[in-house]
Structure formats: C-alpha cells, structure tokens
Short mmCIF file of C-alpha atoms in Angstrom, two decimals:
data_model
loop_
_atom_site.label_atom_id
_atom_site.label_comp_id
_atom_site.label_asym_id
_atom_site.label_seq_id
_atom_site.Cartn_x
_atom_site.Cartn_y
_atom_site.Cartn_z
CA THR A 1 45.52 51.46 106.42
CA THR A 2 46.07 53.96 109.08
CA SER A 3 46.63 51.30 111.78
CA ALA A 4 49.25 49.59 109.48
CA PHE A 5 51.21 52.78 109.06
CA LEU A 6 51.05 53.39 112.72
CA ASP A 7 52.54 50.03 113.35
CA LEU A 8 55.29 50.95 110.93
CA GLY A 9 55.91 54.06 112.92
CA MET A 10 56.21 51.85 116.13
CA ILE A 11 58.81 49.56 114.27
CA LEU A 12 60.75 52.67 113.19
CA LEU A 13 60.81 53.70 116.90
CA SER A 14 61.99 50.27 118.01
CA GLN A 15 64.91 50.65 115.38
CA SER A 16 65.83 54.08 116.92
CA LYS A 17 64.67 55.84 113.69
CA VAL A 18 62.86 58.46 115.72
CA VAL A 19 62.68 61.29 113.16
CA SER A 20 61.12 58.97 110.43
CA ALA A 21 58.71 57.61 113.05
CA GLU A 22 57.61 61.16 113.97
CA LYS A 23 56.87 62.10 110.47
CA ILE A 24 54.52 59.06 109.96
CA CYS A 25 52.77 59.77 113.20
CA ARG A 26 52.30 63.55 112.45
CA ARG A 27 50.89 62.73 109.00
CA LEU A 28 48.50 60.22 110.54
CA HIS A 29 47.46 62.56 113.18
CA SER A 30 46.71 65.46 110.62
CA ARG A 31 44.78 62.81 108.55
CA VAL A 32 42.65 61.21 111.37
CA SER A 33 42.12 63.96 113.93
CA PRO A 34 39.62 65.81 111.84
CA THR A 35 37.46 62.71 111.30
CA LEU A 36 37.77 60.76 114.49
CA SER A 37 36.51 61.62 117.94
CA PRO A 38 39.50 62.50 120.46
CA GLU A 39 38.46 59.50 122.35
CA HIS A 40 38.88 57.14 119.54
CA ARG A 41 41.58 54.43 120.17
CA LEU A 42 43.52 55.30 117.05
CA ASN A 43 43.81 58.93 118.07
CA LEU A 44 45.06 57.90 121.55
CA ARG A 45 47.67 55.61 120.05
CA ILE A 46 48.95 58.24 117.72
CA LEU A 47 49.11 60.82 120.59
CA ASN A 48 51.14 58.22 122.67
CA GLU A 49 53.54 57.50 119.81
CA LEU A 50 54.08 61.21 119.17
CA GLY A 51 54.90 61.74 122.84
CA ILE A 52 57.30 58.86 122.70
CA CYS A 53 59.00 60.48 119.68
CA ARG A 54 59.25 63.76 121.42
CA TYR A 55 60.64 62.09 124.47
CA ASN A 56 63.37 60.29 122.57
CA LEU A 57 64.39 63.58 120.89
CA GLY A 58 64.75 65.31 124.16
CA ASP A 59 61.71 67.45 123.97
CA MET A 60 60.39 66.79 127.39
CA LYS A 61 57.93 69.72 127.51
CA GLU A 62 56.07 68.69 124.25
CA ALA A 63 56.36 64.91 125.42
CA GLU A 64 54.64 65.74 128.76
CA ARG A 65 51.88 67.67 127.11
CA LEU A 66 51.07 64.96 124.69
CA PHE A 67 51.10 62.24 127.43
CA ARG A 68 48.88 64.34 129.84
CA GLN A 69 46.52 64.97 126.97
CA SER A 70 46.35 61.24 126.27
CA ILE A 71 45.75 60.49 129.87
CA GLU A 72 43.17 63.08 130.26
CA ILE A 73 41.19 61.95 127.07
CA GLY A 74 41.61 58.29 127.64
CA GLY A 75 40.41 58.64 131.22
CA ARG A 76 36.99 59.64 130.02
CA ASN A 77 36.03 56.37 128.51
CA LEU A 78 38.79 53.81 129.00
CA LYS A 79 38.80 51.16 131.62
CA ARG A 80 41.38 51.71 134.34
CA ASP A 81 43.63 49.02 133.30
CA ASP A 82 43.57 49.75 129.58
CA ASP A 83 47.03 49.77 128.09
CA LEU A 84 46.16 53.01 126.31
CA LEU A 85 45.85 54.65 129.63
CA LEU A 86 48.54 52.83 131.51
CA ARG A 87 51.28 53.33 128.89
CA PRO A 88 51.32 57.04 128.77
CA MET A 89 51.30 57.07 132.57
CA GLY A 90 54.62 54.99 132.66
CA THR A 91 56.15 57.18 129.94
CA LEU A 92 55.06 60.35 131.64
CA ALA A 93 56.91 59.02 134.75
CA LYS A 94 60.10 59.10 132.74
CA VAL A 95 59.66 62.65 131.75
CA LEU A 96 59.17 63.56 135.41
CA VAL A 97 62.40 61.76 136.37
CA SER A 98 64.21 63.77 133.80
CA ARG A 99 63.15 66.94 135.73
CA GLY A 100 64.15 65.31 139.06
CA GLU A 101 60.67 64.81 140.20
CA PHE A 102 61.23 61.26 141.61
CA PRO A 103 58.45 61.27 144.26
CA GLU A 104 55.79 62.15 141.67
CA ALA A 105 57.18 59.61 139.08
CA GLU A 106 57.09 56.90 141.90
CA LYS A 107 53.36 57.74 142.50
CA LEU A 108 52.57 57.23 138.88
CA LEU A 109 54.20 53.84 138.67
CA LEU A 110 52.73 52.63 142.06
CA ALA A 111 49.34 53.83 140.79
CA ILE A 112 49.86 51.55 137.58
CA LEU A 113 50.68 48.57 139.87
CA GLU A 114 47.70 49.24 142.16
CA THR A 115 45.16 49.57 139.40
CA ARG A 116 46.25 46.10 138.01
CA ASN A 117 46.35 44.64 141.46
CA CYS A 118 42.82 45.97 142.41
CA LEU A 119 41.39 44.78 139.02
CA TRP A 120 43.17 41.46 138.40
CA GLY A 121 44.02 40.33 141.99
CA PRO A 122 47.67 39.73 142.70
CA VAL A 123 49.68 41.64 140.17
CA PRO A 124 50.82 38.94 137.57
CA ILE A 125 54.41 38.65 136.77
CA ASP A 126 54.25 39.80 133.20
CA ILE A 127 56.23 42.21 130.98
CA ILE A 128 54.43 45.23 132.17
CA ASN A 129 54.74 44.42 135.75
CA MET A 130 58.57 43.79 135.36
CA HIS A 131 58.96 47.02 133.28
CA VAL A 132 57.13 49.16 135.96
CA ARG A 133 59.08 47.66 138.82
CA SER A 134 62.39 47.99 136.91
CA PHE A 135 61.79 51.70 136.56
CA LEU A 136 60.77 51.98 140.13
CA GLY A 137 64.04 50.31 141.15
CA TYR A 138 65.87 52.96 139.14
CA ILE A 139 63.99 55.69 140.79
CA TYR A 140 64.79 54.34 144.26
CA GLY A 141 68.42 54.57 143.18
CA ARG A 142 68.16 58.11 142.10
CA ARG A 143 66.58 58.97 145.48
CA SER A 144 69.53 57.53 147.14
CA MET A 145 67.55 54.45 148.37
CA TYR A 146 70.50 52.22 147.19
CA GLN A 147 69.57 49.07 149.08
CA LYS A 148 66.05 49.09 148.14
CA SER A 149 67.00 49.96 144.52
CA GLU A 150 69.40 46.98 144.36
CA ASP A 151 67.04 44.51 145.84
CA THR A 152 64.15 45.55 143.56
CA LEU A 153 66.33 45.46 140.53
CA LYS A 154 67.93 42.04 141.40
CA GLN A 155 64.48 40.56 141.84
CA VAL A 156 63.18 41.94 138.59
CA LEU A 157 66.35 40.84 136.79
CA ALA A 158 65.95 37.29 137.92
CA GLU A 159 62.18 37.33 136.70
CA GLN A 160 63.10 38.84 133.35
CA THR A 161 66.22 36.53 132.88
CA ARG A 162 63.92 33.51 133.44
CA ILE A 163 60.87 34.75 131.39
CA LEU A 164 62.43 36.83 128.67
CA GLY A 165 65.88 35.57 128.58
CA PRO A 166 69.30 37.24 129.39
CA GLU A 167 69.61 39.33 126.31
CA HIS A 168 66.15 40.76 125.90
CA LYS A 169 66.07 44.46 125.86
CA GLU A 170 63.91 44.72 128.96
CA THR A 171 66.43 42.48 130.87
CA LEU A 172 69.29 44.56 129.74
CA VAL A 173 67.74 47.98 130.58
CA SER A 174 67.23 46.61 134.20
CA GLN A 175 70.76 45.49 134.25
CA LYS A 176 71.90 48.88 133.24
CA TYR A 177 69.72 50.47 135.90
CA LEU A 178 71.40 48.18 138.40
CA ALA A 179 74.81 49.38 137.26
CA ILE A 180 73.78 53.10 137.50
CA THR A 181 72.60 52.43 141.17
CA LEU A 182 75.95 50.68 141.98
CA GLY A 183 77.73 53.62 140.65
CA SER A 184 75.75 56.13 142.55
CA TRP A 185 76.42 54.15 145.55
CA GLY A 186 80.06 54.56 145.07
CA ARG A 187 80.66 50.96 143.93
CA HIS A 188 82.22 52.04 140.65
CA GLN A 189 84.07 48.89 139.93
CA ASP A 190 80.95 46.72 140.33
CA SER A 191 79.15 49.33 138.12
CA GLU A 192 81.76 49.12 135.44
CA THR A 193 81.68 45.44 135.33
CA VAL A 194 77.85 45.14 134.94
CA LEU A 195 77.94 48.01 132.42
CA ARG A 196 80.46 46.30 130.23
CA ASP A 197 78.47 43.09 130.38
CA THR A 198 75.27 44.94 129.49
CA LEU A 199 76.94 46.96 126.62
CA GLN A 200 78.42 43.65 125.13
CA LYS A 201 74.89 42.10 125.06
CA LEU A 202 73.28 45.14 123.76
CA GLU A 203 75.63 45.33 120.84
CA LYS A 204 74.96 41.71 120.12
CA SER A 205 71.08 41.83 120.51
CA LEU A 206 70.22 45.49 119.41
CA GLY A 207 73.39 46.50 117.42
CA ARG A 208 76.02 49.10 117.97
CA GLU A 209 73.89 51.93 116.49
CA HIS A 210 70.75 51.43 118.59
CA ALA A 211 70.05 54.28 121.06
CA GLU A 212 69.96 52.03 123.94
CA THR A 213 73.40 50.75 123.22
CA GLN A 214 74.73 54.23 122.77
CA ARG A 215 73.06 55.25 126.11
CA CYS A 216 74.71 52.33 127.81
CA ARG A 217 78.08 53.41 126.39
CA GLY A 218 77.36 56.91 127.77
CA ASP A 219 76.77 55.43 131.23
CA LEU A 220 80.16 53.42 130.94
CA ILE A 221 81.79 56.80 130.36
CA GLN A 222 80.40 58.19 133.51
CA ALA A 223 81.69 55.07 135.31
CA MET A 224 85.16 55.58 133.93
CA ASN A 225 85.18 59.14 135.26
CA GLY A 226 83.89 57.90 138.58
CA GLN A 227 87.05 55.66 138.79
CA ARG A 228 89.33 58.41 137.67
CA LYS A 229 89.98 56.73 134.35
CA PHE A 230 89.89 60.11 132.67
CA GLU A 231 91.95 59.37 129.50
CA GLU A 232 89.82 56.37 128.62
CA ALA A 233 86.59 58.20 129.43
CA GLU A 234 87.59 60.99 127.14
CA ARG A 235 88.41 58.71 124.29
CA LEU A 236 85.01 56.94 124.66
CA ALA A 237 83.30 60.30 124.91
CA ARG A 238 84.83 61.74 121.88
CA GLU A 239 83.85 58.66 119.88
CA LEU A 240 80.26 58.70 121.10
CA SER A 241 79.83 62.42 120.87
CA ALA A 242 80.65 62.36 117.19
CA HIS A 243 78.36 59.47 116.74
CA SER A 244 75.53 60.98 118.63
CA GLU A 245 75.65 64.36 116.84
CA ALA A 246 75.63 62.55 113.46
CA GLY A 247 73.12 59.75 114.31
CA LEU A 248 70.76 61.07 117.03
CA GLY A 249 70.68 64.69 116.49
CA LEU A 250 71.90 67.73 118.57
CA ASP A 251 68.63 67.83 120.45
CA ASP A 252 69.10 64.29 121.88
CA ASP A 253 69.64 64.33 125.72
CA LEU A 254 72.64 61.86 125.22
CA THR A 255 74.55 64.59 123.40
CA ASN A 256 74.24 66.96 126.34
CA PHE A 257 75.16 64.10 128.72
CA ILE A 258 78.32 63.28 126.83
CA THR A 259 79.39 66.95 126.54
CA PHE A 260 79.18 67.18 130.39
CA GLU A 261 81.08 63.84 130.97
CA LEU A 262 83.76 65.08 128.47
CA GLY A 263 84.21 68.18 130.59
CA ALA A 264 84.57 65.91 133.68
CA SER A 265 87.17 63.86 131.88
CA PHE A 266 89.08 67.13 131.02
CA GLU A 267 88.81 68.38 134.59
CA GLY A 268 90.16 65.11 136.04
CA GLN A 269 93.22 65.50 133.78
CA GLY A 270 93.77 68.90 134.99
CA ARG A 271 92.74 70.64 131.66
CA LEU A 272 90.52 73.15 133.34
CA ASP A 273 90.18 75.54 130.34
CA ASP A 274 88.98 72.71 128.08
CA ALA A 275 86.63 71.56 130.95
CA LEU A 276 85.04 74.92 131.32
CA VAL A 277 84.19 75.08 127.51
CA MET A 278 82.50 71.69 127.71
CA TYR A 279 80.65 72.64 130.96
CA GLU A 280 79.34 75.94 129.41
CA LYS A 281 78.27 74.11 126.21
CA ALA A 282 76.51 71.59 128.20
CA PHE A 283 74.71 74.31 130.22
CA GLU A 284 73.83 76.20 126.97
CA GLU A 285 72.35 72.98 125.46
CA ALA A 286 70.44 71.98 128.61
CA SER A 287 68.99 75.73 128.90
CA ARG A 288 67.87 75.59 125.31
CA LEU A 289 66.26 72.28 125.51
CA LEU A 290 64.93 72.17 129.05
CA GLY A 291 64.84 75.80 130.25
CA GLY A 292 66.91 77.63 132.93
CA GLU A 293 64.78 76.34 135.94
CA HIS A 294 65.45 72.58 134.94
CA LEU A 295 67.31 70.53 137.38
CA LYS A 296 70.19 69.90 134.93
CA THR A 297 70.81 73.70 134.34
CA MET A 298 70.67 74.93 137.95
#
C-alpha cells in the first residue's frame, strides 16, 4: 500500500539513504496528489518526508517551501497539537538555523512547547518535548547564550539518558550539541572530550557510515582546529571529505563544512595558498547551494 511504501521511505531516511528515500516519496506524491485532497493526512506525510529529504541533501530553499506548504495546508483542519503540524514546524526551525535566523527558529520551537502545554497541561517529558528543548539549547549556544545553553542541554541529557538510554540517537545528538556549545564558548578541550565520547557511541549505535556519525566527526575536526591541532584536523578532514563526496553527495552541507575546515587547517599550518583554494571552493559551493546573500557566503 501507499502508506507501507512511505514507511519504507522513512526507514531509508533513518539509514541515511536519502536519495533512495526521496525517489520513493516523489513517486508516491505523483501518484496520490491527483486523487487525494491536499489536506489528506497521507499527502501531508509525503510533503513532510520530501522536505526532510531536501533538508538532508542541503537544498534548504526547497525544504523550506515544502515545510511551509505542509504547515499552511495542515493548519486548515488539523488540531493544533497534531504531529503532522508540529513536526514540520520543528524541522522548519532547523532550516532557519541554517540561515542564521536564530530568533525566528526559537519562536517556532517555543510555539510547539506552548501548544502542547496549553492543550495538555504541564508539558510531558516525552521524546518530542526533549527533542525540542534539546534543539532550543543548541540555538541558545549559537546565540552566544552559553550558560543557558549548557544548563538546558545538561537537563535534557539527564532526562534522555534516564528515559531513552545513553546510546540512543536523540541522547547523542544532545550530547553533540553540548560539545558544540562548549567549543563556541572557548572550552575546546571539554568540547573535544565530549565529542570523542559522542563519536564512539554513534559509531557503535548507528555505524560509521551514518550521516549523524559523519557530522559528529566533522564537529570533531572543528574542535581540533580550535585547539590548533591542525595536522590531525587535516588528516581527519581529508578522510571525511573523500567519504562525504562519495557517500553523501556533493550537495550535502557536510561537504562544504569540511572544505572550510580543511582550509582552516592549512591556514593554521601556514599553507596560505592551499588555504585560499579551500576557502574559495567553500565559498563557491555555498553560493551555489544557498545563494550569495546566505550567512555562510557573506
């Protein structure tokens, strides 16, 4: 059935097989959109999954369009706390963060928590609540609200460790967010320690090839550069760059991130010509993917 095929697409997404997942979702969309109303739950599910595919492939403009379309259509008939409405709001917040629009993303996440609080009473400590608060903690760090970020993430981490376990993907993502905040705060050694522990657990629970594992490895490279361990950072960046281009595709945001960090490694070693080549390549990739006015290209 259509629903079963969509479930298969979601499974492929969870395994980082994004291109295959998108092919399934697009076939389903072309099949059901002419026969079902736009407000039909199956149509909304497909729109959401297509948006997630585009997001994972670095196509933020199309991802945003799909999420906003899903929210607009779902808002006509769905209850305010329906997962089909709240889920694209949460993922749209991630798109906004990729553009540096942190206050707007924070408003979306707080609206999710407020909606659940108004309709359910005190917000339950469940996987949705913890996921939203975890990403809020990450946003606080990006906004240089480091103490608030650390406090939020440590609280969520304690809940996730108790409820989900220390090696659950949601727990490890929060742990990675904490490491990123510590690094942005200038606590590079603490950041590296947390990242290495997170990476080891991700490799064990999700595998070395999983996109989340690779992104954590990219964050570790940034931490190495932050501690002036440029040669080690270069080695890790070269390994991950080759793997990313082969496995995730040139359009993935991770590839651009690694290119920039490789440039930083070269610059730290005094190899300025090599650094310039990498920085120019990163700029060209970001301009092609995100546009010249994006935060990462300015």
